[in-house]
Amino acid sequence: MVEWSDSERNTIASVWGKINVDEIGPQTLARVLIVYPWTQRYFGSFGNLSSASAILGNPKVANHGKTVLNALDKAVKNLDGIKGTYSELSQLHCDKLNVDPDNFRLLADCLTIVVATAFGSAFNPAVQATWQKFLSVVVAALSSRYF
Amino acid sequence: MVEWTEFERTTIQDIFSKMNYDVVGQQSLARCLVVYPWTQRYFGNFGNLYNAAAIMGNPMVAAHGRVVLHGLDKAVKNMDNIKAAYAELSVLHSEKLHVDPDNFRLLGDCLTVVVAAQLGAAFTPEVQAAFQKFLAVVISSLQRQYH
């Protein structure tokens, strides 16, 4: 099981508490689609993804970004049982959505970058380390039902 | 050969011409050692790397971070032939320093986080895409001479 120090728990709660999910979710997903364009293949029904500005202005991207970020709340509130928490979501992504689990890491990377742009120097190395540890546990949990 | 758009060239030149190499170099290397602690194995003679504060304050880390960042200059000034520009450095890292090439990506990621934190909202998705493309080319060139 993953061990969290008190300081890590505080850091995660603190960062999450300051994040505006409705803003950060859309930005994160948009960046994934722009920086790693092959990920657009999962969103064939989203309409116009033909340029960075189209992606940034696309309401379906924005909505879906919010959905994804809101789902991270589960993990923040269940640090001691992230794997169990995401068991169903993992199966969904594997069996129904057929998402290559590599993409979870890409999304996590973009989220880290968005958090860094929002927090500036407050996103210091210790905070970064804790945040990346949290996201890698989430990524592992989401990948856990893939065979 | 790698193709660069005008936007990409301008973005890369812009970011590096405004960069404080001392700060960014130290921050990037320090973050690497904090966030991916196994990388400390390459710096056995750097003294105290015992915790984040020690790493952040360590003068050898700062000095070496600066060296590494200046090494990026070669790529910034030779964007049309990064592969050739890094042939020697690649051999050095492989045959003399025995650095696992995976670490180039880790350092690249930390550098991206530092630049994102500094530029804030100016680190737009398009800028991020250009920057990450540049780093991917650098990393690929550094990995090239490994057998």
PDB file of C-alpha atoms in Angstrom, chain A residues 27 30-31 34-36 52-53 56 105 109-110 112-114 116-121 123-126 128-129 132, chain B residues 27 30-31 34-36 52 56 105 109-110 112-121 123-126 128-129 132:
ATOM      1  CA  GLN A  27      -6.920  23.623 -19.942  1.00  0.00           C
ATOM      2  CA  ALA A  30      -6.809  20.947 -24.312  1.00  0.00           C
ATOM      3  CA  ARG A  31      -3.054  20.778 -23.773  1.00  0.00           C
ATOM      4  CA  ILE A  34      -2.538  20.019 -28.673  1.00  0.00           C
ATOM      5  CA  VAL A  35       0.806  18.755 -27.421  1.00  0.00           C
ATOM      6  CA  TYR A  36       0.126  15.062 -28.117  1.00  0.00           C
ATOM      7  CA  ALA A  52      -4.935  24.886 -31.106  1.00  0.00           C
ATOM      8  CA  SER A  53      -7.472  27.705 -31.016  1.00  0.00           C
ATOM      9  CA  LEU A  56      -9.121  25.722 -26.764  1.00  0.00           C
ATOM     10  CA  ARG A 105       0.686   9.637 -17.960  1.00  0.00           C
ATOM     11  CA  ASP A 109       2.080  15.520 -17.195  1.00  0.00           C
ATOM     12  CA  CYS A 110      -0.121  18.219 -18.695  1.00  0.00           C
ATOM     13  CA  THR A 112       1.357  19.090 -13.616  1.00  0.00           C
ATOM     14  CA  ILE A 113       2.341  21.758 -16.107  1.00  0.00           C
ATOM     15  CA  VAL A 114      -0.978  23.604 -15.753  1.00  0.00           C
ATOM     16  CA  ALA A 116       2.944  24.826 -12.328  1.00  0.00           C
ATOM     17  CA  THR A 117       1.782  27.732 -14.511  1.00  0.00           C
ATOM     18  CA  ALA A 118      -0.948  28.558 -12.001  1.00  0.00           C
ATOM     19  CA  PHE A 119       1.161  28.286  -8.851  1.00  0.00           C
ATOM     20  CA  GLY A 120       4.477  29.690 -10.091  1.00  0.00           C
ATOM     21  CA  SER A 121       7.248  29.530  -7.520  1.00  0.00           C
ATOM     22  CA  PHE A 123       5.081  24.905  -6.902  1.00  0.00           C
ATOM     23  CA  ASN A 124       8.484  24.252  -5.353  1.00  0.00           C
ATOM     24  CA  PRO A 125      10.460  20.998  -5.739  1.00  0.00           C
ATOM     25  CA  ALA A 126       9.036  19.409  -2.587  1.00  0.00           C
ATOM     26  CA  GLN A 128       6.242  18.979  -7.184  1.00  0.00           C
ATOM     27  CA  ALA A 129       7.585  15.700  -5.826  1.00  0.00           C
ATOM     28  CA  GLN A 132       3.864  13.802  -9.031  1.00  0.00           C
TER      29      GLN A 132
ATOM     30  CA  GLN B  27      16.054  24.604 -10.275  1.00  0.00           C
ATOM     31  CA  ALA B  30      17.551  20.176  -8.102  1.00  0.00           C
ATOM     32  CA  ARG B  31      14.003  19.167  -8.968  1.00  0.00           C
ATOM     33  CA  VAL B  34      14.227  15.678  -5.459  1.00  0.00           C
ATOM     34  CA  VAL B  35      11.407  14.299  -7.584  1.00  0.00           C
ATOM     35  CA  TYR B  36      13.350  11.324  -9.022  1.00  0.00           C
ATOM     36  CA  ALA B  52      14.953  18.743  -0.585  1.00  0.00           C
ATOM     37  CA  MET B  56      18.142  23.172  -3.149  1.00  0.00           C
ATOM     38  CA  ARG B 105      13.564  12.750 -20.352  1.00  0.00           C
ATOM     39  CA  ASP B 109      10.303  17.195 -17.741  1.00  0.00           C
ATOM     40  CA  CYS B 110      11.702  19.099 -14.763  1.00  0.00           C
ATOM     41  CA  THR B 112       9.492  22.120 -18.558  1.00  0.00           C
ATOM     42  CA  VAL B 113       7.918  22.462 -15.110  1.00  0.00           C
ATOM     43  CA  VAL B 114      10.404  25.196 -14.137  1.00  0.00           C
ATOM     44  CA  VAL B 115       9.780  27.145 -17.346  1.00  0.00           C
ATOM     45  CA  ALA B 116       6.013  26.708 -16.920  1.00  0.00           C
ATOM     46  CA  ALA B 117       6.138  27.999 -13.352  1.00  0.00           C
ATOM     47  CA  GLN B 118       8.148  31.022 -14.464  1.00  0.00           C
ATOM     48  CA  LEU B 119       6.121  31.937 -17.525  1.00  0.00           C
ATOM     49  CA  GLY B 120       2.718  31.249 -15.975  1.00  0.00           C
ATOM     50  CA  ALA B 121      -0.093  31.935 -18.404  1.00  0.00           C
ATOM     51  CA  PHE B 123       3.318  29.193 -21.257  1.00  0.00           C
ATOM     52  CA  THR B 124       0.341  28.616 -23.497  1.00  0.00           C
ATOM     53  CA  PRO B 125      -0.477  25.213 -25.007  1.00  0.00           C
ATOM     54  CA  GLU B 126       1.163  26.224 -28.302  1.00  0.00           C
ATOM     55  CA  GLN B 128       4.281  24.157 -24.494  1.00  0.00           C
ATOM     56  CA  ALA B 129       4.006  22.078 -27.655  1.00  0.00           C
ATOM     57  CA  GLN B 132       8.360  19.921 -25.665  1.00  0.00           C
TER      58      GLN B 132
END
